[in-house]
Amino acid sequence: MKSISNQNPEPVSNEKTRIIYQNWRELFVAPLLIGSLVLGLFALIPALISTQSIYLDAAFITVYLAVGLVTIVRFPYQLRISVFLFMIYALGLSELFSTGILGDGLFFLLAYIILSTMMLSPKTGVVATVINLLTILLMGWMSLTGRLSFINTDALPANLADWLSASATTFDRFESSTCKT
């Protein structure tokens, strides 16, 4: 009779796991970019119609064209996803300049953290979190001290608690997306 004690399955090595994740990411990036272009077009048109700033129009068009370029031209994966992630951050930053922390900017900044973690690595998610926190703290400081006025004159004024809450939310998303096993 054959002993079954030595028939344990071979443990998956870190290198095999890395290759599996990399293959999944590379297969996922094309539908992600195409979906972003399709959905982005539905968001771009109303945004261009309603925006009161040529700078925001330029930011929205630049983001759309950059994502279109990396979708159509088969650049290496790292470049394609890096451009996509930078465009998400740029949208968040432009929204912060437009409406402050009470606008849509936080949504894009949180997406930047989560997608950085998923599509590159947890370490990249940590870097994205630090960048977001520094951005929010700098924008909050400039706003609260009167050094920055928002593009949208109808933007609701945020107080210190709003900016601190956004920072806490950013850290919470970081903790949720990068520190779980």
GROMACS .gro file of C-alpha atoms in nm:
model
  181
    1MET     CA    1   0.000   0.000   0.000
    2LYS     CA    2   0.129   0.339  -0.100
    3SER     CA    3   0.180   0.602   0.169
    4ILE     CA    4  -0.009   0.926   0.113
    5SER     CA    5   0.189   1.134   0.363
    6ASN     CA    6   0.438   1.251   0.099
    7GLN     CA    7   0.178   1.341  -0.161
    8ASN     CA    8   0.140   1.703  -0.058
    9PRO     CA    9   0.087   1.935  -0.349
   10GLU     CA   10   0.388   2.139  -0.447
   11PRO     CA   11   0.368   2.485  -0.289
   12VAL     CA   12   0.335   2.769  -0.534
   13SER     CA   13   0.654   2.971  -0.541
   14ASN     CA   14   0.663   3.347  -0.520
   15GLU     CA   15   0.791   3.360  -0.877
   16LYS     CA   16   0.497   3.153  -1.005
   17THR     CA   17   0.255   3.375  -0.816
   18ARG     CA   18   0.419   3.687  -0.959
   19ILE     CA   19   0.388   3.547  -1.312
   20ILE     CA   20   0.021   3.457  -1.258
   21TYR     CA   21  -0.057   3.809  -1.134
   22GLN     CA   22   0.141   3.968  -1.416
   23ASN     CA   23  -0.042   3.764  -1.679
   24TRP     CA   24  -0.379   3.851  -1.525
   25ARG     CA   25  -0.290   4.220  -1.516
   26GLU     CA   26  -0.174   4.225  -1.876
   27LEU     CA   27  -0.493   4.052  -1.991
   28PHE     CA   28  -0.708   4.290  -1.783
   29VAL     CA   29  -0.550   4.617  -1.898
   30ALA     CA   30  -0.693   4.613  -2.253
   31PRO     CA   31  -1.059   4.576  -2.145
   32LEU     CA   32  -0.996   4.830  -1.867
   33LEU     CA   33  -0.864   5.088  -2.113
   34ILE     CA   34  -1.137   5.023  -2.370
   35GLY     CA   35  -1.407   5.043  -2.104
   36SER     CA   36  -1.255   5.366  -1.975
   37LEU     CA   37  -1.267   5.517  -2.323
   38VAL     CA   38  -1.630   5.417  -2.380
   39LEU     CA   39  -1.754   5.529  -2.039
   40GLY     CA   40  -1.520   5.828  -2.047
   41LEU     CA   41  -1.682   5.955  -2.366
   42PHE     CA   42  -2.020   5.961  -2.193
   43ALA     CA   43  -1.862   6.162  -1.910
   44LEU     CA   44  -1.647   6.384  -2.133
   45ILE     CA   45  -1.922   6.539  -2.343
   46PRO     CA   46  -2.135   6.671  -2.052
   47ALA     CA   47  -1.819   6.777  -1.869
   48LEU     CA   48  -1.705   6.987  -2.163
   49ILE     CA   49  -2.049   7.142  -2.198
   50SER     CA   50  -2.082   7.234  -1.830
   51THR     CA   51  -1.724   7.328  -1.741
   52GLN     CA   52  -1.661   7.695  -1.682
   53SER     CA   53  -1.286   7.676  -1.731
   54ILE     CA   54  -1.074   7.627  -2.037
   55TYR     CA   55  -0.811   7.468  -1.811
   56LEU     CA   56  -1.049   7.196  -1.701
   57ASP     CA   57  -1.159   7.141  -2.061
   58ALA     CA   58  -0.793   7.103  -2.159
   59ALA     CA   59  -0.732   6.860  -1.870
   60PHE     CA   60  -1.034   6.645  -1.960
   61ILE     CA   61  -0.942   6.633  -2.330
   62THR     CA   62  -0.576   6.558  -2.254
   63VAL     CA   63  -0.669   6.272  -2.022
   64TYR     CA   64  -0.908   6.125  -2.278
   65LEU     CA   65  -0.654   6.149  -2.561
   66ALA     CA   66  -0.372   6.002  -2.349
   67VAL     CA   67  -0.585   5.704  -2.248
   68GLY     CA   68  -0.690   5.668  -2.613
   69LEU     CA   69  -0.328   5.666  -2.724
   70VAL     CA   70  -0.216   5.395  -2.479
   71THR     CA   71  -0.527   5.194  -2.568
   72ILE     CA   72  -0.465   5.198  -2.942
   73VAL     CA   73  -0.084   5.179  -2.953
   74ARG     CA   74   0.053   4.861  -2.797
   75PHE     CA   75   0.305   5.016  -2.560
   76PRO     CA   76   0.465   4.796  -2.293
   77TYR     CA   77   0.233   4.711  -2.004
   78GLN     CA   78   0.417   4.925  -1.747
   79LEU     CA   79   0.388   5.235  -1.966
   80ARG     CA   80   0.022   5.175  -2.054
   81ILE     CA   81  -0.091   5.129  -1.695
   82SER     CA   82   0.135   5.407  -1.564
   83VAL     CA   83  -0.016   5.655  -1.809
   84PHE     CA   84  -0.365   5.537  -1.715
   85LEU     CA   85  -0.294   5.574  -1.343
   86PHE     CA   86  -0.136   5.916  -1.389
   87MET     CA   87  -0.444   6.028  -1.582
   88ILE     CA   88  -0.668   5.916  -1.295
   89TYR     CA   89  -0.451   6.116  -1.055
   90ALA     CA   90  -0.460   6.415  -1.292
   91LEU     CA   91  -0.841   6.402  -1.300
   92GLY     CA   92  -0.848   6.396  -0.920
   93LEU     CA   93  -0.607   6.687  -0.901
   94SER     CA   94  -0.801   6.892  -1.157
   95GLU     CA   95  -1.122   6.830  -0.963
   96LEU     CA   96  -0.950   6.941  -0.643
   97PHE     CA   97  -0.846   7.264  -0.814
   98SER     CA   98  -1.199   7.307  -0.942
   99THR     CA   99  -1.418   7.230  -0.642
  100GLY     CA  100  -1.193   7.139  -0.351
  101ILE     CA  101  -1.228   6.835  -0.132
  102LEU     CA  102  -1.608   6.842  -0.137
  103GLY     CA  103  -1.619   6.771  -0.511
  104ASP     CA  104  -1.545   6.460  -0.719
  105GLY     CA  105  -1.168   6.472  -0.676
  106LEU     CA  106  -1.160   6.232  -0.383
  107PHE     CA  107  -1.328   5.963  -0.594
  108PHE     CA  108  -1.047   5.978  -0.853
  109LEU     CA  109  -0.776   5.988  -0.587
  110LEU     CA  110  -0.918   5.678  -0.418
  111ALA     CA  111  -0.940   5.501  -0.756
  112TYR     CA  112  -0.574   5.592  -0.808
  113ILE     CA  113  -0.476   5.410  -0.488
  114ILE     CA  114  -0.687   5.100  -0.550
  115LEU     CA  115  -0.590   5.059  -0.916
  116SER     CA  116  -0.221   5.124  -0.840
  117THR     CA  117  -0.233   4.844  -0.587
  118MET     CA  118  -0.421   4.605  -0.815
  119MET     CA  119  -0.247   4.676  -1.143
  120LEU     CA  120   0.112   4.727  -1.025
  121SER     CA  121   0.183   4.619  -0.667
  122PRO     CA  122   0.103   4.684  -0.303
  123LYS     CA  123   0.423   4.891  -0.279
  124THR     CA  124   0.294   5.112  -0.560
  125GLY     CA  125  -0.032   5.144  -0.368
  126VAL     CA  126   0.167   5.273  -0.070
  127VAL     CA  127   0.339   5.529  -0.293
  128ALA     CA  128   0.002   5.634  -0.440
  129THR     CA  129  -0.137   5.675  -0.089
  130VAL     CA  130   0.153   5.895   0.018
  131ILE     CA  131   0.115   6.106  -0.299
  132ASN     CA  132  -0.259   6.143  -0.232
  133LEU     CA  133  -0.211   6.236   0.132
  134LEU     CA  134   0.053   6.496   0.044
  135THR     CA  135  -0.172   6.634  -0.230
  136ILE     CA  136  -0.472   6.660   0.000
  137LEU     CA  137  -0.268   6.814   0.281
  138LEU     CA  138  -0.105   7.068   0.048
  139MET     CA  139  -0.433   7.160  -0.121
  140GLY     CA  140  -0.608   7.181   0.217
  141TRP     CA  141  -0.337   7.404   0.362
  142MET     CA  142  -0.342   7.632   0.056
  143SER     CA  143  -0.722   7.649   0.062
  144LEU     CA  144  -0.757   7.711   0.435
  145THR     CA  145  -0.487   7.980   0.438
  146GLY     CA  146  -0.633   8.165   0.139
  147ARG     CA  147  -0.342   8.090  -0.094
  148LEU     CA  148  -0.570   7.900  -0.333
  149SER     CA  149  -0.908   7.988  -0.471
  150PHE     CA  150  -1.097   7.723  -0.660
  151ILE     CA  151  -1.177   7.744  -1.031
  152ASN     CA  152  -1.547   7.688  -0.966
  153THR     CA  153  -1.663   7.999  -0.783
  154ASP     CA  154  -1.972   7.812  -0.661
  155ALA     CA  155  -1.765   7.543  -0.487
  156LEU     CA  156  -1.865   7.486  -0.127
  157PRO     CA  157  -1.600   7.607   0.117
  158ALA     CA  158  -1.446   7.321   0.311
  159ASN     CA  159  -1.327   7.355   0.667
  160LEU     CA  160  -1.040   7.180   0.844
  161ALA     CA  161  -1.261   6.887   0.945
  162ASP     CA  162  -1.352   6.822   0.578
  163TRP     CA  163  -0.986   6.810   0.473
  164LEU     CA  164  -0.890   6.589   0.769
  165SER     CA  165  -1.183   6.357   0.697
  166ALA     CA  166  -1.068   6.320   0.336
  167SER     CA  167  -0.717   6.237   0.456
  168ALA     CA  168  -0.854   5.975   0.692
  169THR     CA  169  -1.067   5.826   0.415
  170THR     CA  170  -0.761   5.807   0.192
  171PHE     CA  171  -0.563   5.628   0.460
  172ASP     CA  172  -0.855   5.392   0.526
  173ARG     CA  173  -0.870   5.298   0.155
  174PHE     CA  174  -0.495   5.245   0.159
  175GLU     CA  175  -0.524   5.017   0.461
  176SER     CA  176  -0.814   4.829   0.301
  177SER     CA  177  -0.647   4.777  -0.035
  178THR     CA  178  -0.285   4.712   0.059
  179CYS     CA  179  -0.268   4.569   0.410
  180LYS     CA  180  -0.516   4.284   0.395
  181THR     CA  181  -0.389   3.933   0.345
   0.00000   0.00000   0.00000
